[in-house]
PDB file of C-alpha atoms in Angstrom:
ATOM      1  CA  UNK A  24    -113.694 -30.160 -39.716  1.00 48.00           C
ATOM      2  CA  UNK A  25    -113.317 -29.845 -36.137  1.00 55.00           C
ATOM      3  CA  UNK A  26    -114.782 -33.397 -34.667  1.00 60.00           C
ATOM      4  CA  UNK A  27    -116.716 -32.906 -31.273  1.00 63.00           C
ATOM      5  CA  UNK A  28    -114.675 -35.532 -29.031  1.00 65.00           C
ATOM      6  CA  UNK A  29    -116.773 -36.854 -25.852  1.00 69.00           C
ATOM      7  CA  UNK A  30    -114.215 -36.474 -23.099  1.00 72.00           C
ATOM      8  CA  UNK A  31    -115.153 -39.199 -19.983  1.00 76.00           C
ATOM      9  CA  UNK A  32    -115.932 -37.247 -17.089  1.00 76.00           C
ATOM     10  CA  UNK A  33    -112.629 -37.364 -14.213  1.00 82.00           C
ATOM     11  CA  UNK A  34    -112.516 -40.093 -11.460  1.00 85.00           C
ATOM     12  CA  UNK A  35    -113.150 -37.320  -9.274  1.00 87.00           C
ATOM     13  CA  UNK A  36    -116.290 -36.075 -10.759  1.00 86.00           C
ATOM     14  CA  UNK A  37    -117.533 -39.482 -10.668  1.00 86.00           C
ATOM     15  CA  UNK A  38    -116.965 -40.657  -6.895  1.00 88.00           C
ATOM     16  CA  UNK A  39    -118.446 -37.360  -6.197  1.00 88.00           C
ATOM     17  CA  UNK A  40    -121.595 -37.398  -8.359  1.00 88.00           C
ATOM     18  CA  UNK A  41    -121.886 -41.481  -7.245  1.00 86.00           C
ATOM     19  CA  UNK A  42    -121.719 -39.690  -3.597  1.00 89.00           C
ATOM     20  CA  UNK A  43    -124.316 -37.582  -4.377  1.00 88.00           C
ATOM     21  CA  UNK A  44    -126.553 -39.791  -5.604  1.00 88.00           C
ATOM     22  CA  UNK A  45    -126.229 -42.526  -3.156  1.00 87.00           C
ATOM     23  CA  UNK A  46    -127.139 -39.666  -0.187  1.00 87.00           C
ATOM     24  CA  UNK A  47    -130.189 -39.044  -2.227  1.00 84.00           C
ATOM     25  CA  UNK A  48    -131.236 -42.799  -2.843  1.00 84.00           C
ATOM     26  CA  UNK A  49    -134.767 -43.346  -1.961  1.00 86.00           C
ATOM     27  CA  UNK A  50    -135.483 -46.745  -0.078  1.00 86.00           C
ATOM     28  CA  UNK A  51    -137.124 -48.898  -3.415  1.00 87.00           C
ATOM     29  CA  UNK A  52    -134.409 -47.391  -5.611  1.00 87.00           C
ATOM     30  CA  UNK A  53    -132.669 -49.851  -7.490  1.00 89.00           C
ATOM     31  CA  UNK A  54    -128.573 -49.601  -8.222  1.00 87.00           C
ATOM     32  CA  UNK A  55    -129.193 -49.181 -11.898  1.00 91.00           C
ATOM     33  CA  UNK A  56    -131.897 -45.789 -10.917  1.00 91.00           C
ATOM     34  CA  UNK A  57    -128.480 -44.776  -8.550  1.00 89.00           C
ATOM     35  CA  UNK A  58    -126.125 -45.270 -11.600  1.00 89.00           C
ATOM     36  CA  UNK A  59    -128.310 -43.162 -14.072  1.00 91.00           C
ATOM     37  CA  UNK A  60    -128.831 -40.411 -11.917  1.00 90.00           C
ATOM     38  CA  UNK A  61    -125.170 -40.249 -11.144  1.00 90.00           C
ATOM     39  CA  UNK A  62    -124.618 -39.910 -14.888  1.00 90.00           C
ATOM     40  CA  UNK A  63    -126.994 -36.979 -14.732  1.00 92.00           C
ATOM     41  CA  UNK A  64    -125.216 -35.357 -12.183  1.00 91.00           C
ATOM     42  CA  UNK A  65    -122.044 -35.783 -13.778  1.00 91.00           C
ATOM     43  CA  UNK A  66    -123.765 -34.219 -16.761  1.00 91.00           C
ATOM     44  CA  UNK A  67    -124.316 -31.355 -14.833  1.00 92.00           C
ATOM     45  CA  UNK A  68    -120.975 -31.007 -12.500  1.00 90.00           C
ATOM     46  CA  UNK A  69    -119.415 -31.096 -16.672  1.00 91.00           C
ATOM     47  CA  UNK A  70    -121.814 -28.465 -18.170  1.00 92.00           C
ATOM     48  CA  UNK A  71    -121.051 -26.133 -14.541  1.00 93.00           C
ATOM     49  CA  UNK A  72    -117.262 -26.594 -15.194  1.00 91.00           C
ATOM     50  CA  UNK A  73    -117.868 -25.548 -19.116  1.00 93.00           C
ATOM     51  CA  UNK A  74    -119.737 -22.667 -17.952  1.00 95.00           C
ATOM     52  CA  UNK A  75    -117.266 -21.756 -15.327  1.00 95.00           C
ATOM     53  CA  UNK A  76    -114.709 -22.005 -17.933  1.00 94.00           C
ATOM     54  CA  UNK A  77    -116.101 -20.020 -20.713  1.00 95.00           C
ATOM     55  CA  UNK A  78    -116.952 -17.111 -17.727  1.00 95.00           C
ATOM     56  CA  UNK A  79    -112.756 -17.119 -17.163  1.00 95.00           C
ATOM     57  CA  UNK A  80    -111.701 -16.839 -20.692  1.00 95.00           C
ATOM     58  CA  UNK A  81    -114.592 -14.290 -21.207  1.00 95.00           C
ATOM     59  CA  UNK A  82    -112.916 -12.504 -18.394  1.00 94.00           C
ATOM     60  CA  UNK A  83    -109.314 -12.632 -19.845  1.00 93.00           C
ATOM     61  CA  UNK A  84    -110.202 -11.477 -23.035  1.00 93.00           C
ATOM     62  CA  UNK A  85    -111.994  -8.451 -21.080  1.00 92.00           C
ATOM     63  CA  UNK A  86    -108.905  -7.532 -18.945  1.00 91.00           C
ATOM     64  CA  UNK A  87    -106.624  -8.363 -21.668  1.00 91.00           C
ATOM     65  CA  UNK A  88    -108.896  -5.618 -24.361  1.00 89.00           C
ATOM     66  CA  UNK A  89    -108.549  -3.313 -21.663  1.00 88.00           C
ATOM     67  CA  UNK A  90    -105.066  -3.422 -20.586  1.00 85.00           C
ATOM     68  CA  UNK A  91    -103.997  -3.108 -24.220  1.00 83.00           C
ATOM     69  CA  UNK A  92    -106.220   0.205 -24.180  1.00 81.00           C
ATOM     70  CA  UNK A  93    -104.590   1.480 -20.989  1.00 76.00           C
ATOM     71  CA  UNK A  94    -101.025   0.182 -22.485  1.00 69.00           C
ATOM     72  CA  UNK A  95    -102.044   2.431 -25.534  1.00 66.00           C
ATOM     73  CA  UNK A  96    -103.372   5.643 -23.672  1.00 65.00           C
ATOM     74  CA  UNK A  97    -100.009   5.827 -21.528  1.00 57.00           C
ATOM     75  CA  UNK A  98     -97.546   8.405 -23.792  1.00 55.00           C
ATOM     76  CA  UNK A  99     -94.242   8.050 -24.749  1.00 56.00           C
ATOM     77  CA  UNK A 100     -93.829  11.350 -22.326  1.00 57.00           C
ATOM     78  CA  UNK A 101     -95.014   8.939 -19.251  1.00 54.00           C
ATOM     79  CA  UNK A 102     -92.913   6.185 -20.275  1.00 57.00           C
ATOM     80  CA  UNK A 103     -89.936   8.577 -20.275  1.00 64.00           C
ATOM     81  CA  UNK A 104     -90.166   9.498 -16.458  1.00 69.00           C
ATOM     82  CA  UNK A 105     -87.458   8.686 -15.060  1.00 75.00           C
ATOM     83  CA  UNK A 106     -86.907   8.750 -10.833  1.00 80.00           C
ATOM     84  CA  UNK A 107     -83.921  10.283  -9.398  1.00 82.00           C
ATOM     85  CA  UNK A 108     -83.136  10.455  -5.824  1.00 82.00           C
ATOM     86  CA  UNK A 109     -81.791  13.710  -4.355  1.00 82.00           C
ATOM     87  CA  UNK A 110     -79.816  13.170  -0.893  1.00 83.00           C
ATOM     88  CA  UNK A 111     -80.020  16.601   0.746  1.00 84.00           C
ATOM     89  CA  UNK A 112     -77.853  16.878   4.036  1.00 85.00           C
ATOM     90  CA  UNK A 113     -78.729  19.417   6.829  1.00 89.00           C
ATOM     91  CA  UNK A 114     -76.136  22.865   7.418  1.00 90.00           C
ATOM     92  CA  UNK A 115     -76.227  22.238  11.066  1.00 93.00           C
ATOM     93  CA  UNK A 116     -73.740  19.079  11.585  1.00 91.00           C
ATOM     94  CA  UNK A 117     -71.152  20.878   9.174  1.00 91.00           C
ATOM     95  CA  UNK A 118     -71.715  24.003  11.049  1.00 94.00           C
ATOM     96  CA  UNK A 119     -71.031  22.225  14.545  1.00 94.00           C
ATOM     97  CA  UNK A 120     -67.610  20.064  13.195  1.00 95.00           C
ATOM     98  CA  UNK A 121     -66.541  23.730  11.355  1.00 95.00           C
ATOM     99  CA  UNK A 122     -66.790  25.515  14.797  1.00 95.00           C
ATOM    100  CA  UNK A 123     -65.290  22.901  16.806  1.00 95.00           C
ATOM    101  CA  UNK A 124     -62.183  22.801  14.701  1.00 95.00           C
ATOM    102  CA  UNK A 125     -61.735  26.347  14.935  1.00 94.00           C
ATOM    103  CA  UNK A 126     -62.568  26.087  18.524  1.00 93.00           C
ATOM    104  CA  UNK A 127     -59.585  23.453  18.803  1.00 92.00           C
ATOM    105  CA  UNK A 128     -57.129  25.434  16.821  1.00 91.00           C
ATOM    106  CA  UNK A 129     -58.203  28.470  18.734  1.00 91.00           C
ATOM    107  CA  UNK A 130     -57.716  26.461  22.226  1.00 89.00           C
ATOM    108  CA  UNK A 131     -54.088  24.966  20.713  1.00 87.00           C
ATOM    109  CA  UNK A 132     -53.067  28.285  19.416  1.00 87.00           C
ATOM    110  CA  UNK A 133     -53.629  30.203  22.577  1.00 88.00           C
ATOM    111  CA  UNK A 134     -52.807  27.682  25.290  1.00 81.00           C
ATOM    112  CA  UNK A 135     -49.474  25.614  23.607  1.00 77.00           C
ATOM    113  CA  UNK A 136     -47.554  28.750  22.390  1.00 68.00           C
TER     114      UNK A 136
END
C-alpha cells in the first residue's frame, strides 16, 4: 500500500507565500491571520506546481507515443539511405594546363633545336 507522505512545502515557497501575505495584510490583522493565510497560499503555490507537473509528464508521454509511431512508420528502405558525396571537377582547367604544355613543348621544340 502506497502511503500518501505530506512533503513540507520548500524554504522558498514559504518566504515567498509569507511575502505575499504580509503585502496583503490588512491594518487590524493579527500575525497569527498573516501565518494562516500564508499556509493557504503555500497550499496553492503546491497544488500549481502539482498541476504544472502532471501537464509535463502528460506532455512526455504524448511526444514520447508519438515519436515511437513516427520511429515505427520510417522503413527499413529509409533507414538504408545512405549519402555519398560526388566531387565533380570542371574540363576547362585540364584543358588550359593540356594546351600550355603542348604550347611549351611546341615553343622548346621549335626555338632550342
Amino acid at each position: 500500500m502506497a502511503k500518501n507522505i505530506k512533503q513540507k512545502p520548500s524554504p522558498e515557497t514559504q518566504a515567498e507565500a509569507l511575502k505575499i501575505a504580509k503585502s496583503t495584510q490588512r491594518p487590524a490583522q493579527t500575525k497569527e491571520q498573516t501565518k494562516l493565510i500564508a499556509q493557504g497560499i503555500e497550499k496553492g503555490i503546491d497544488l500549481y506546481k502539482k498541476q504544472q507537473k502532471e501537464k509535463a509528464r502528460e506532455l512526455n508521454r504524448k511526444l514520447k507515443k508519438v515519436s515511437s509511431q513516427q520511429w515505427d512508420s520510417v522503413g527499413p528502405e529509409d533507414q538504408a539511405i545512405v549519402e555519398r558525396i560526388v566531387y565533380r571537377q570542371h574540363w576547362l582547367p585540364w584543358l588550359l594546363l593540356g594546351l600550355s604544355w603542348i604550347g611549351w613543348g611546341v615553343y622548346f621544340f621549335i626555338f632550342l633545336e
